[in-house]
Each structure stands twice: as C-alpha cells, then as structure tokens.
PDB file of N, CA, C and O in Angstrom:
ATOM      1  N   MET A   1     -18.283  11.056   5.179  1.00 66.00           N
ATOM      2  CA  MET A   1     -17.085  10.965   4.834  1.00 66.00           C
ATOM      3  C   MET A   1     -16.469  10.380   3.610  1.00 66.00           C
ATOM      4  O   MET A   1     -17.514   9.644   3.121  1.00 66.00           O
ATOM      5  N   PRO A   2     -16.082  11.157   2.273  1.00 89.00           N
ATOM      6  CA  PRO A   2     -16.259  10.824   1.108  1.00 89.00           C
ATOM      7  C   PRO A   2     -15.297  10.016   0.904  1.00 89.00           C
ATOM      8  O   PRO A   2     -14.024   9.249   1.610  1.00 89.00           O
ATOM      9  N   TYR A   3     -15.256   8.895   0.057  1.00 91.00           N
ATOM     10  CA  TYR A   3     -14.774   7.764  -0.411  1.00 91.00           C
ATOM     11  C   TYR A   3     -14.196   7.855  -1.587  1.00 91.00           C
ATOM     12  O   TYR A   3     -15.305   8.619  -2.244  1.00 91.00           O
ATOM     13  N   PRO A   4     -13.450   7.306  -2.350  1.00 94.00           N
ATOM     14  CA  PRO A   4     -12.070   6.615  -1.923  1.00 94.00           C
ATOM     15  C   PRO A   4     -11.357   7.598  -0.695  1.00 94.00           C
ATOM     16  O   PRO A   4     -11.082   8.482  -1.158  1.00 94.00           O
ATOM     17  N   LYS A   5     -11.244   6.673   0.353  1.00 96.00           N
ATOM     18  CA  LYS A   5     -10.006   7.602   1.324  1.00 96.00           C
ATOM     19  C   LYS A   5      -9.136   6.431   1.479  1.00 96.00           C
ATOM     20  O   LYS A   5      -9.140   5.527   1.579  1.00 96.00           O
ATOM     21  N   THR A   6      -7.421   7.311   1.275  1.00 96.00           N
ATOM     22  CA  THR A   6      -6.554   6.628   1.527  1.00 96.00           C
ATOM     23  C   THR A   6      -6.137   6.680   3.051  1.00 96.00           C
ATOM     24  O   THR A   6      -5.983   7.519   3.404  1.00 96.00           O
ATOM     25  N   VAL A   7      -5.531   5.373   3.311  1.00 97.00           N
ATOM     26  CA  VAL A   7      -5.287   4.588   4.485  1.00 97.00           C
ATOM     27  C   VAL A   7      -4.083   4.974   5.025  1.00 97.00           C
ATOM     28  O   VAL A   7      -3.735   5.466   5.942  1.00 97.00           O
ATOM     29  N   ARG A   8      -3.532   4.094   3.960  1.00 97.00           N
ATOM     30  CA  ARG A   8      -1.765   4.376   3.952  1.00 97.00           C
ATOM     31  C   ARG A   8      -1.093   4.258   2.576  1.00 97.00           C
ATOM     32  O   ARG A   8      -1.834   3.309   2.160  1.00 97.00           O
ATOM     33  N   ALA A   9      -0.029   4.717   2.720  1.00 98.00           N
ATOM     34  CA  ALA A   9       0.529   4.582   1.244  1.00 98.00           C
ATOM     35  C   ALA A   9       2.166   5.004   1.427  1.00 98.00           C
ATOM     36  O   ALA A   9       2.987   5.533   2.143  1.00 98.00           O
ATOM     37  N   THR A  10       2.407   3.578   1.246  1.00 98.00           N
ATOM     38  CA  THR A  10       4.002   3.642   1.459  1.00 98.00           C
ATOM     39  C   THR A  10       4.709   3.584   0.019  1.00 98.00           C
ATOM     40  O   THR A  10       4.575   2.506  -0.637  1.00 98.00           O
ATOM     41  N   LYS A  11       6.269   4.225  -0.227  1.00 98.00           N
ATOM     42  CA  LYS A  11       6.568   4.214  -1.068  1.00 98.00           C
ATOM     43  C   LYS A  11       7.859   2.881  -1.267  1.00 98.00           C
ATOM     44  O   LYS A  11       8.341   3.104   0.305  1.00 98.00           O
ATOM     45  N   VAL A  12       8.342   2.394  -2.019  1.00 98.00           N
ATOM     46  CA  VAL A  12       9.225   1.623  -1.778  1.00 98.00           C
ATOM     47  C   VAL A  12      10.405   1.761  -3.061  1.00 98.00           C
ATOM     48  O   VAL A  12       9.921   1.980  -4.493  1.00 98.00           O
ATOM     49  N   THR A  13      11.673   2.322  -2.678  1.00 97.00           N
ATOM     50  CA  THR A  13      12.289   2.713  -3.885  1.00 97.00           C
ATOM     51  C   THR A  13      13.709   1.974  -3.884  1.00 97.00           C
ATOM     52  O   THR A  13      14.563   2.180  -2.568  1.00 97.00           O
ATOM     53  N   SER A  14      14.505   1.401  -4.405  1.00 93.00           N
ATOM     54  CA  SER A  14      15.658   0.882  -4.779  1.00 93.00           C
ATOM     55  C   SER A  14      15.980   0.743  -6.107  1.00 93.00           C
ATOM     56  O   SER A  14      15.390   1.580  -7.199  1.00 93.00           O
ATOM     57  N   ASP A  15      17.695  -0.125  -6.587  1.00 92.00           N
ATOM     58  CA  ASP A  15      18.143   0.063  -7.450  1.00 92.00           C
ATOM     59  C   ASP A  15      16.974  -0.232  -8.566  1.00 92.00           C
ATOM     60  O   ASP A  15      16.993  -0.584  -9.820  1.00 92.00           O
ATOM     61  N   ARG A  16      16.170  -1.678  -7.885  1.00 90.00           N
ATOM     62  CA  ARG A  16      15.287  -2.292  -8.986  1.00 90.00           C
ATOM     63  C   ARG A  16      14.067  -2.068  -9.289  1.00 90.00           C
ATOM     64  O   ARG A  16      13.207  -2.518  -9.855  1.00 90.00           O
ATOM     65  N   VAL A  17      13.187  -1.548  -8.029  1.00 94.00           N
ATOM     66  CA  VAL A  17      11.788  -0.934  -8.496  1.00 94.00           C
ATOM     67  C   VAL A  17      11.581   0.377  -7.777  1.00 94.00           C
ATOM     68  O   VAL A  17      12.742   1.077  -6.770  1.00 94.00           O
ATOM     69  N   ASP A  18      10.536   1.245  -7.641  1.00 97.00           N
ATOM     70  CA  ASP A  18      10.175   2.186  -7.729  1.00 97.00           C
ATOM     71  C   ASP A  18       8.062   2.088  -7.371  1.00 97.00           C
ATOM     72  O   ASP A  18       7.854   2.267  -8.647  1.00 97.00           O
ATOM     73  N   LEU A  19       8.286   1.807  -6.615  1.00 98.00           N
ATOM     74  CA  LEU A  19       6.815   1.290  -6.574  1.00 98.00           C
ATOM     75  C   LEU A  19       6.024   2.185  -5.441  1.00 98.00           C
ATOM     76  O   LEU A  19       6.708   2.473  -4.174  1.00 98.00           O
ATOM     77  N   THR A  20       4.472   2.268  -4.814  1.00 98.00           N
ATOM     78  CA  THR A  20       4.197   2.361  -3.648  1.00 98.00           C
ATOM     79  C   THR A  20       2.901   1.580  -3.365  1.00 98.00           C
ATOM     80  O   THR A  20       1.883   1.430  -4.458  1.00 98.00           O
ATOM     81  N   VAL A  21       3.080   0.945  -2.082  1.00 97.00           N
ATOM     82  CA  VAL A  21       1.998  -0.006  -1.744  1.00 97.00           C
ATOM     83  C   VAL A  21       0.859   1.020  -0.699  1.00 97.00           C
ATOM     84  O   VAL A  21       0.999   1.766   0.188  1.00 97.00           O
ATOM     85  N   SER A  22      -0.589   0.821  -1.771  1.00 97.00           N
ATOM     86  CA  SER A  22      -1.604   2.066  -1.350  1.00 97.00           C
ATOM     87  C   SER A  22      -2.549   0.925  -0.877  1.00 97.00           C
ATOM     88  O   SER A  22      -3.287   0.307  -1.247  1.00 97.00           O
ATOM     89  N   THR A  23      -3.154   1.335   0.244  1.00 97.00           N
ATOM     90  CA  THR A  23      -4.227   0.721   1.443  1.00 97.00           C
ATOM     91  C   THR A  23      -5.283   1.921   1.116  1.00 97.00           C
ATOM     92  O   THR A  23      -4.980   3.007   1.959  1.00 97.00           O
ATOM     93  N   ILE A  24      -6.741   1.610   0.511  1.00 97.00           N
ATOM     94  CA  ILE A  24      -7.964   2.842   0.912  1.00 97.00           C
ATOM     95  C   ILE A  24      -8.675   1.812   0.901  1.00 97.00           C
ATOM     96  O   ILE A  24      -9.003   1.304   1.208  1.00 97.00           O
ATOM     97  N   GLN A  25      -9.652   2.995   1.407  1.00 97.00           N
ATOM     98  CA  GLN A  25     -11.292   2.247   1.876  1.00 97.00           C
ATOM     99  C   GLN A  25     -11.929   2.775   1.372  1.00 97.00           C
ATOM    100  O   GLN A  25     -11.980   4.199   0.741  1.00 97.00           O
ATOM    101  N   LEU A  26     -12.717   2.256   0.372  1.00 96.00           N
ATOM    102  CA  LEU A  26     -13.740   2.453  -0.983  1.00 96.00           C
ATOM    103  C   LEU A  26     -15.392   2.723  -0.400  1.00 96.00           C
ATOM    104  O   LEU A  26     -15.381   3.440  -1.209  1.00 96.00           O
ATOM    105  N   GLY A  27     -15.361   2.584   0.852  1.00 95.00           N
ATOM    106  CA  GLY A  27     -16.534   2.549   1.761  1.00 95.00           C
ATOM    107  C   GLY A  27     -16.669   2.056   2.845  1.00 95.00           C
ATOM    108  O   GLY A  27     -15.819   1.764   3.433  1.00 95.00           O
ATOM    109  N   PHE A  28     -17.939   2.144   3.424  1.00 93.00           N
ATOM    110  CA  PHE A  28     -18.189   0.848   4.739  1.00 93.00           C
ATOM    111  C   PHE A  28     -17.738  -0.275   4.937  1.00 93.00           C
ATOM    112  O   PHE A  28     -18.179  -1.215   3.874  1.00 93.00           O
ATOM    113  N   ARG A  29     -16.737  -0.440   5.718  1.00 94.00           N
ATOM    114  CA  ARG A  29     -16.153  -1.520   5.717  1.00 94.00           C
ATOM    115  C   ARG A  29     -15.709  -2.559   4.308  1.00 94.00           C
ATOM    116  O   ARG A  29     -15.763  -3.445   3.872  1.00 94.00           O
ATOM    117  N   CYS A  30     -15.102  -1.654   3.391  1.00 97.00           N
ATOM    118  CA  CYS A  30     -14.849  -1.786   2.604  1.00 97.00           C
ATOM    119  C   CYS A  30     -13.012  -1.425   2.398  1.00 97.00           C
ATOM    120  O   CYS A  30     -12.876  -0.282   2.248  1.00 97.00           O
ATOM    121  N   TYR A  31     -11.932  -1.821   2.241  1.00 98.00           N
ATOM    122  CA  TYR A  31     -10.633  -1.258   2.273  1.00 98.00           C
ATOM    123  C   TYR A  31     -10.089  -2.804   1.008  1.00 98.00           C
ATOM    124  O   TYR A  31      -9.989  -3.591   0.788  1.00 98.00           O
ATOM    125  N   GLU A  32      -9.174  -2.045   0.513  1.00 97.00           N
ATOM    126  CA  GLU A  32      -8.255  -2.862  -0.638  1.00 97.00           C
ATOM    127  C   GLU A  32      -6.778  -2.289  -0.634  1.00 97.00           C
ATOM    128  O   GLU A  32      -6.155  -1.410  -0.307  1.00 97.00           O
ATOM    129  N   THR A  33      -5.639  -2.963  -0.742  1.00 96.00           N
ATOM    130  CA  THR A  33      -4.500  -2.906  -0.950  1.00 96.00           C
ATOM    131  C   THR A  33      -3.926  -3.324  -2.447  1.00 96.00           C
ATOM    132  O   THR A  33      -4.413  -3.718  -2.882  1.00 96.00           O
ATOM    133  N   VAL A  34      -3.200  -2.310  -2.889  1.00 97.00           N
ATOM    134  CA  VAL A  34      -3.068  -2.072  -4.208  1.00 97.00           C
ATOM    135  C   VAL A  34      -1.535  -1.648  -4.550  1.00 97.00           C
ATOM    136  O   VAL A  34      -0.565  -0.604  -3.792  1.00 97.00           O
ATOM    137  N   ILE A  35      -0.698  -2.524  -4.987  1.00 97.00           N
ATOM    138  CA  ILE A  35       1.070  -2.186  -5.442  1.00 97.00           C
ATOM    139  C   ILE A  35       1.074  -1.138  -7.122  1.00 97.00           C
ATOM    140  O   ILE A  35       0.666  -2.011  -8.149  1.00 97.00           O
ATOM    141  N   PHE A  36       1.765   0.137  -6.543  1.00 97.00           N
ATOM    142  CA  PHE A  36       1.640   0.719  -7.901  1.00 97.00           C
ATOM    143  C   PHE A  36       2.872   0.278  -8.486  1.00 97.00           C
ATOM    144  O   PHE A  36       3.791   1.027  -7.566  1.00 97.00           O
ATOM    145  N   ASP A  37       3.294   0.362  -9.692  1.00 97.00           N
ATOM    146  CA  ASP A  37       4.809   1.284 -10.310  1.00 97.00           C
ATOM    147  C   ASP A  37       4.689   2.474 -10.379  1.00 97.00           C
ATOM    148  O   ASP A  37       3.954   3.147 -11.228  1.00 97.00           O
ATOM    149  N   ASP A  38       5.770   2.791  -9.553  1.00 97.00           N
ATOM    150  CA  ASP A  38       5.986   4.680  -9.963  1.00 97.00           C
ATOM    151  C   ASP A  38       6.693   4.940 -10.971  1.00 97.00           C
ATOM    152  O   ASP A  38       7.166   6.001 -11.478  1.00 97.00           O
ATOM    153  N   HIS A  39       7.401   3.939 -12.162  1.00 96.00           N
ATOM    154  CA  HIS A  39       8.257   4.284 -12.871  1.00 96.00           C
ATOM    155  C   HIS A  39       7.470   5.027 -14.260  1.00 96.00           C
ATOM    156  O   HIS A  39       6.047   4.871 -14.568  1.00 96.00           O
ATOM    157  N   ASP A  40       8.218   5.849 -14.585  1.00 94.00           N
ATOM    158  CA  ASP A  40       7.407   6.819 -16.080  1.00 94.00           C
ATOM    159  C   ASP A  40       6.819   5.677 -16.604  1.00 94.00           C
ATOM    160  O   ASP A  40       5.950   5.948 -17.251  1.00 94.00           O
ATOM    161  N   ASP A  41       7.494   4.596 -17.464  1.00 95.00           N
ATOM    162  CA  ASP A  41       7.213   3.775 -18.322  1.00 95.00           C
ATOM    163  C   ASP A  41       6.345   2.920 -17.599  1.00 95.00           C
ATOM    164  O   ASP A  41       6.128   1.507 -18.951  1.00 95.00           O
ATOM    165  N   GLU A  42       6.093   2.317 -16.636  1.00 94.00           N
ATOM    166  CA  GLU A  42       5.495   1.338 -15.579  1.00 94.00           C
ATOM    167  C   GLU A  42       5.934   0.498 -16.117  1.00 94.00           C
ATOM    168  O   GLU A  42       5.031  -0.371 -16.116  1.00 94.00           O
ATOM    169  N   ARG A  43       7.093   0.207 -16.008  1.00 95.00           N
ATOM    170  CA  ARG A  43       7.696  -1.158 -16.391  1.00 95.00           C
ATOM    171  C   ARG A  43       7.498  -2.500 -15.891  1.00 95.00           C
ATOM    172  O   ARG A  43       7.403  -3.779 -16.499  1.00 95.00           O
ATOM    173  N   HIS A  44       6.442  -2.204 -14.827  1.00 96.00           N
ATOM    174  CA  HIS A  44       6.248  -3.925 -14.012  1.00 96.00           C
ATOM    175  C   HIS A  44       4.593  -3.773 -13.890  1.00 96.00           C
ATOM    176  O   HIS A  44       4.547  -4.704 -13.112  1.00 96.00           O
ATOM    177  N   ALA A  45       4.457  -2.992 -14.160  1.00 94.00           N
ATOM    178  CA  ALA A  45       2.543  -3.095 -14.353  1.00 94.00           C
ATOM    179  C   ALA A  45       2.461  -4.494 -14.907  1.00 94.00           C
ATOM    180  O   ALA A  45       2.298  -4.875 -16.144  1.00 94.00           O
ATOM    181  N   GLY A  46       0.985  -4.869 -14.355  1.00 96.00           N
ATOM    182  CA  GLY A  46       0.573  -6.580 -14.636  1.00 96.00           C
ATOM    183  C   GLY A  46       1.484  -7.612 -14.299  1.00 96.00           C
ATOM    184  O   GLY A  46       1.379  -8.397 -14.384  1.00 96.00           O
ATOM    185  N   MET A  47       2.561  -7.069 -13.710  1.00 97.00           N
ATOM    186  CA  MET A  47       4.014  -8.194 -13.362  1.00 97.00           C
ATOM    187  C   MET A  47       3.302  -8.500 -11.947  1.00 97.00           C
ATOM    188  O   MET A  47       2.985  -8.222 -11.114  1.00 97.00           O
ATOM    189  N   ARG A  48       3.648  -9.695 -11.733  1.00 96.00           N
ATOM    190  CA  ARG A  48       3.553 -10.597 -10.372  1.00 96.00           C
ATOM    191  C   ARG A  48       4.487 -10.252  -9.474  1.00 96.00           C
ATOM    192  O   ARG A  48       5.495 -10.599  -9.785  1.00 96.00           O
ATOM    193  N   LEU A  49       4.134  -9.935  -8.332  1.00 95.00           N
ATOM    194  CA  LEU A  49       4.991 -10.096  -6.941  1.00 95.00           C
ATOM    195  C   LEU A  49       4.498 -10.569  -5.968  1.00 95.00           C
ATOM    196  O   LEU A  49       3.254 -10.208  -4.351  1.00 95.00           O
ATOM    197  N   GLY A  50       4.700 -11.807  -5.678  1.00 92.00           N
ATOM    198  CA  GLY A  50       3.983 -12.689  -4.496  1.00 92.00           C
ATOM    199  C   GLY A  50       3.087 -12.483  -4.904  1.00 92.00           C
ATOM    200  O   GLY A  50       2.540 -13.489  -6.311  1.00 92.00           O
ATOM    201  N   ASP A  51       1.568 -13.019  -4.223  1.00 93.00           N
ATOM    202  CA  ASP A  51       0.355 -13.045  -4.554  1.00 93.00           C
ATOM    203  C   ASP A  51      -0.277 -11.537  -4.899  1.00 93.00           C
ATOM    204  O   ASP A  51      -1.617 -11.814  -5.331  1.00 93.00           O
ATOM    205  N   TYR A  52       0.447 -10.649  -5.286  1.00 96.00           N
ATOM    206  CA  TYR A  52      -0.097  -9.669  -6.092  1.00 96.00           C
ATOM    207  C   TYR A  52       0.325  -9.649  -7.220  1.00 96.00           C
ATOM    208  O   TYR A  52       1.238  -9.570  -7.596  1.00 96.00           O
ATOM    209  N   VAL A  53      -0.319  -8.931  -7.882  1.00 97.00           N
ATOM    210  CA  VAL A  53      -0.154  -8.455  -9.411  1.00 97.00           C
ATOM    211  C   VAL A  53      -0.210  -7.057  -9.275  1.00 97.00           C
ATOM    212  O   VAL A  53      -0.977  -6.148  -9.046  1.00 97.00           O
ATOM    213  N   ILE A  54       1.011  -6.375  -9.770  1.00 97.00           N
ATOM    214  CA  ILE A  54       1.089  -4.852  -9.829  1.00 97.00           C
ATOM    215  C   ILE A  54       0.449  -3.844 -10.534  1.00 97.00           C
ATOM    216  O   ILE A  54      -0.017  -4.182 -11.617  1.00 97.00           O
ATOM    217  N   GLY A  55      -0.408  -3.062 -10.091  1.00 95.00           N
ATOM    218  CA  GLY A  55      -1.470  -2.128 -10.479  1.00 95.00           C
ATOM    219  C   GLY A  55      -2.813  -2.855 -10.716  1.00 95.00           C
ATOM    220  O   GLY A  55      -3.805  -2.260 -11.187  1.00 95.00           O
ATOM    221  N   LYS A  56      -2.934  -3.757 -10.477  1.00 95.00           N
ATOM    222  CA  LYS A  56      -4.589  -4.521  -9.657  1.00 95.00           C
ATOM    223  C   LYS A  56      -5.171  -4.749  -8.638  1.00 95.00           C
ATOM    224  O   LYS A  56      -3.937  -5.327  -7.553  1.00 95.00           O
ATOM    225  N   SER A  57      -6.163  -4.579  -8.182  1.00 88.00           N
ATOM    226  CA  SER A  57      -6.808  -4.819  -6.923  1.00 88.00           C
ATOM    227  C   SER A  57      -7.135  -6.395  -7.444  1.00 88.00           C
ATOM    228  O   SER A  57      -8.117  -6.701  -8.312  1.00 88.00           O
ATOM    229  N   GLN A  58      -7.301  -7.066  -5.851  1.00 83.00           N
ATOM    230  CA  GLN A  58      -7.565  -8.371  -6.077  1.00 83.00           C
ATOM    231  C   GLN A  58      -8.133  -8.621  -5.082  1.00 83.00           C
ATOM    232  O   GLN A  58      -8.946 -10.011  -5.357  1.00 83.00           O
ATOM    233  N   LYS A  59      -8.503  -8.010  -4.213  1.00 89.00           N
ATOM    234  CA  LYS A  59      -9.114  -8.838  -2.365  1.00 89.00           C
ATOM    235  C   LYS A  59      -9.805  -7.662  -1.672  1.00 89.00           C
ATOM    236  O   LYS A  59      -8.795  -6.633  -1.740  1.00 89.00           O
ATOM    237  N   THR A  60     -10.753  -7.440  -1.171  1.00 95.00           N
ATOM    238  CA  THR A  60     -10.663  -6.545  -0.362  1.00 95.00           C
ATOM    239  C   THR A  60     -11.417  -6.708   1.010  1.00 95.00           C
ATOM    240  O   THR A  60     -11.379  -8.142   1.097  1.00 95.00           O
ATOM    241  N   PHE A  61     -11.178  -6.292   1.886  1.00 97.00           N
ATOM    242  CA  PHE A  61     -11.205  -6.774   3.559  1.00 97.00           C
ATOM    243  C   PHE A  61     -12.413  -5.817   4.291  1.00 97.00           C
ATOM    244  O   PHE A  61     -12.401  -4.677   4.069  1.00 97.00           O
ATOM    245  N   ALA A  62     -12.938  -6.287   5.428  1.00 97.00           N
ATOM    246  CA  ALA A  62     -13.999  -5.471   5.798  1.00 97.00           C
ATOM    247  C   ALA A  62     -13.599  -4.471   6.950  1.00 97.00           C
ATOM    248  O   ALA A  62     -14.082  -4.077   7.245  1.00 97.00           O
ATOM    249  N   THR A  63     -12.286  -4.725   7.525  1.00 97.00           N
ATOM    250  CA  THR A  63     -11.757  -4.553   8.749  1.00 97.00           C
ATOM    251  C   THR A  63     -10.480  -3.390   8.171  1.00 97.00           C
ATOM    252  O   THR A  63      -9.813  -4.224   7.419  1.00 97.00           O
ATOM    253  N   ARG A  64     -10.496  -2.703   9.239  1.00 97.00           N
ATOM    254  CA  ARG A  64      -9.274  -1.912   9.031  1.00 97.00           C
ATOM    255  C   ARG A  64      -7.895  -2.710   9.433  1.00 97.00           C
ATOM    256  O   ARG A  64      -6.471  -2.787   9.074  1.00 97.00           O
ATOM    257  N   ASP A  65      -8.122  -3.139  10.271  1.00 98.00           N
ATOM    258  CA  ASP A  65      -6.802  -4.284  10.435  1.00 98.00           C
ATOM    259  C   ASP A  65      -6.553  -5.135  10.184  1.00 98.00           C
ATOM    260  O   ASP A  65      -5.270  -5.559   9.451  1.00 98.00           O
ATOM    261  N   GLU A  66      -7.558  -6.228   9.032  1.00 98.00           N
ATOM    262  CA  GLU A  66      -7.170  -7.132   7.827  1.00 98.00           C
ATOM    263  C   GLU A  66      -6.679  -6.337   6.840  1.00 98.00           C
ATOM    264  O   GLU A  66      -5.515  -6.795   6.729  1.00 98.00           O
ATOM    265  N   ALA A  67      -6.541  -5.084   6.536  1.00 97.00           N
ATOM    266  CA  ALA A  67      -6.298  -4.404   5.566  1.00 97.00           C
ATOM    267  C   ALA A  67      -4.659  -3.964   5.767  1.00 97.00           C
ATOM    268  O   ALA A  67      -3.812  -3.871   5.205  1.00 97.00           O
ATOM    269  N   MET A  68      -4.585  -3.587   7.128  1.00 98.00           N
ATOM    270  CA  MET A  68      -3.507  -3.229   7.631  1.00 98.00           C
ATOM    271  C   MET A  68      -2.748  -4.534   7.042  1.00 98.00           C
ATOM    272  O   MET A  68      -1.257  -4.391   7.050  1.00 98.00           O
ATOM    273  N   ASP A  69      -2.692  -5.336   7.712  1.00 98.00           N
ATOM    274  CA  ASP A  69      -1.837  -6.871   7.674  1.00 98.00           C
ATOM    275  C   ASP A  69      -1.886  -6.971   6.291  1.00 98.00           C
ATOM    276  O   ASP A  69      -0.912  -7.552   5.744  1.00 98.00           O
ATOM    277  N   ASP A  70      -2.841  -6.415   5.250  1.00 97.00           N
ATOM    278  CA  ASP A  70      -2.829  -7.164   3.795  1.00 97.00           C
ATOM    279  C   ASP A  70      -1.502  -6.062   3.528  1.00 97.00           C
ATOM    280  O   ASP A  70      -0.576  -6.186   2.558  1.00 97.00           O
ATOM    281  N   HIS A  71      -1.401  -4.669   3.697  1.00 97.00           N
ATOM    282  CA  HIS A  71      -0.543  -3.750   3.593  1.00 97.00           C
ATOM    283  C   HIS A  71       0.961  -4.456   3.738  1.00 97.00           C
ATOM    284  O   HIS A  71       1.487  -4.147   3.299  1.00 97.00           O
ATOM    285  N   ARG A  72       0.984  -4.634   4.966  1.00 97.00           N
ATOM    286  CA  ARG A  72       2.408  -5.243   5.706  1.00 97.00           C
ATOM    287  C   ARG A  72       3.002  -6.252   4.569  1.00 97.00           C
ATOM    288  O   ARG A  72       3.749  -6.622   4.565  1.00 97.00           O
ATOM    289  N   GLU A  73       2.091  -7.194   4.345  1.00 97.00           N
ATOM    290  CA  GLU A  73       2.520  -8.179   3.417  1.00 97.00           C
ATOM    291  C   GLU A  73       3.048  -7.389   2.074  1.00 97.00           C
ATOM    292  O   GLU A  73       3.909  -8.405   1.241  1.00 97.00           O
ATOM    293  N   ALA A  74       1.989  -7.274   1.322  1.00 97.00           N
ATOM    294  CA  ALA A  74       2.465  -6.252   0.140  1.00 97.00           C
ATOM    295  C   ALA A  74       3.505  -5.751  -0.053  1.00 97.00           C
ATOM    296  O   ALA A  74       4.890  -5.543  -0.568  1.00 97.00           O
ATOM    297  N   LEU A  75       3.359  -4.405   1.640  1.00 97.00           N
ATOM    298  CA  LEU A  75       5.268  -4.251   1.522  1.00 97.00           C
ATOM    299  C   LEU A  75       6.169  -4.687   1.413  1.00 97.00           C
ATOM    300  O   LEU A  75       7.384  -4.624   1.056  1.00 97.00           O
ATOM    301  N   TYR A  76       6.209  -6.347   2.248  1.00 97.00           N
ATOM    302  CA  TYR A  76       7.311  -6.833   2.431  1.00 97.00           C
ATOM    303  C   TYR A  76       7.890  -7.276   1.046  1.00 97.00           C
ATOM    304  O   TYR A  76       8.763  -7.520   0.619  1.00 97.00           O
ATOM    305  N   GLU A  77       6.583  -7.980   0.296  1.00 96.00           N
ATOM    306  CA  GLU A  77       6.926  -8.393  -1.089  1.00 96.00           C
ATOM    307  C   GLU A  77       7.558  -7.209  -2.160  1.00 96.00           C
ATOM    308  O   GLU A  77       8.418  -7.347  -2.316  1.00 96.00           O
ATOM    309  N   ALA A  78       6.881  -6.097  -1.965  1.00 96.00           N
ATOM    310  CA  ALA A  78       7.512  -4.789  -2.826  1.00 96.00           C
ATOM    311  C   ALA A  78       9.115  -5.025  -2.237  1.00 96.00           C
ATOM    312  O   ALA A  78      10.087  -4.530  -3.168  1.00 96.00           O
ATOM    313  N   ARG A  79       9.253  -4.734  -1.124  1.00 96.00           N
ATOM    314  CA  ARG A  79      10.931  -4.753  -0.457  1.00 96.00           C
ATOM    315  C   ARG A  79      11.988  -5.754  -0.636  1.00 96.00           C
ATOM    316  O   ARG A  79      12.825  -5.433  -0.865  1.00 96.00           O
ATOM    317  N   THR A  80      11.444  -6.879  -0.469  1.00 96.00           N
ATOM    318  CA  THR A  80      12.309  -8.449  -1.006  1.00 96.00           C
ATOM    319  C   THR A  80      11.964  -8.865  -2.406  1.00 96.00           C
ATOM    320  O   THR A  80      12.943 -10.090  -2.524  1.00 96.00           O
ATOM    321  N   GLY A  81      11.161  -9.161  -2.652  1.00 94.00           N
ATOM    322  CA  GLY A  81      10.482  -9.614  -3.884  1.00 94.00           C
ATOM    323  C   GLY A  81      11.033  -9.106  -5.400  1.00 94.00           C
ATOM    324  O   GLY A  81      11.296  -8.056  -5.478  1.00 94.00           O
ATOM    325  N   GLN A  82      11.138 -10.142  -6.356  1.00 93.00           N
ATOM    326  CA  GLN A  82      11.346  -9.345  -8.195  1.00 93.00           C
ATOM    327  C   GLN A  82      10.010  -9.537  -8.547  1.00 93.00           C
ATOM    328  O   GLN A  82       9.669 -10.178  -8.519  1.00 93.00           O
ATOM    329  N   PRO A  83       9.493  -8.133  -9.232  1.00 94.00           N
ATOM    330  CA  PRO A  83       8.430  -8.774 -10.809  1.00 94.00           C
ATOM    331  C   PRO A  83       9.182  -9.610 -11.015  1.00 94.00           C
ATOM    332  O   PRO A  83      10.174  -9.572 -11.712  1.00 94.00           O
ATOM    333  N   ARG A  84       7.995 -10.417 -11.609  1.00 94.00           N
ATOM    334  CA  ARG A  84       7.917 -11.511 -12.587  1.00 94.00           C
ATOM    335  C   ARG A  84       7.475 -11.691 -13.416  1.00 94.00           C
ATOM    336  O   ARG A  84       5.496 -11.144 -13.052  1.00 94.00           O
TER     337      ARG A  84
END
C-alpha cells in the first residue's frame, strides 16, 4: 500500500471560509489531520481555528478510529469557528 494515502477529505465552504479538512495515513499506524485553506490567496493560512493551525500538521494518531475522531473535531471547528 503506497503512502501517503487520503483517508477522508471534507470541503467546508461558506461566506467566510473555503477550507478542506483532510486526514491522511502517512504510514503503518500513523495518521494526521490538517485543515487547508482553499482560497487562491490562502488568506487563512497559519491562522488558528480552535486547537488547529490552518495549513499545519500538529499531531499524529496510531489508529484510524483516533484519526477519524480528530477529523470530526477539526470539521466541527471549520464549520463553526472563526479563523484568528
């Protein structure tokens, strides 16, 4: 199985944000979730959104279940939070 492998990618588009929450598998028992800014000018790159920094990886998980929990948390922040 070639790595990295996209496990789940979810678009969040509204009048204030255009983001993608992406969870990838980097290797055996190594997953991470990153929020990407999809604006052409990447206006939110480097900004905080809850516990996440847009465009940066911050933590990895050993199981897919843990990674999917983190994906859901990041998705909630992307849908409800305001980049700062």
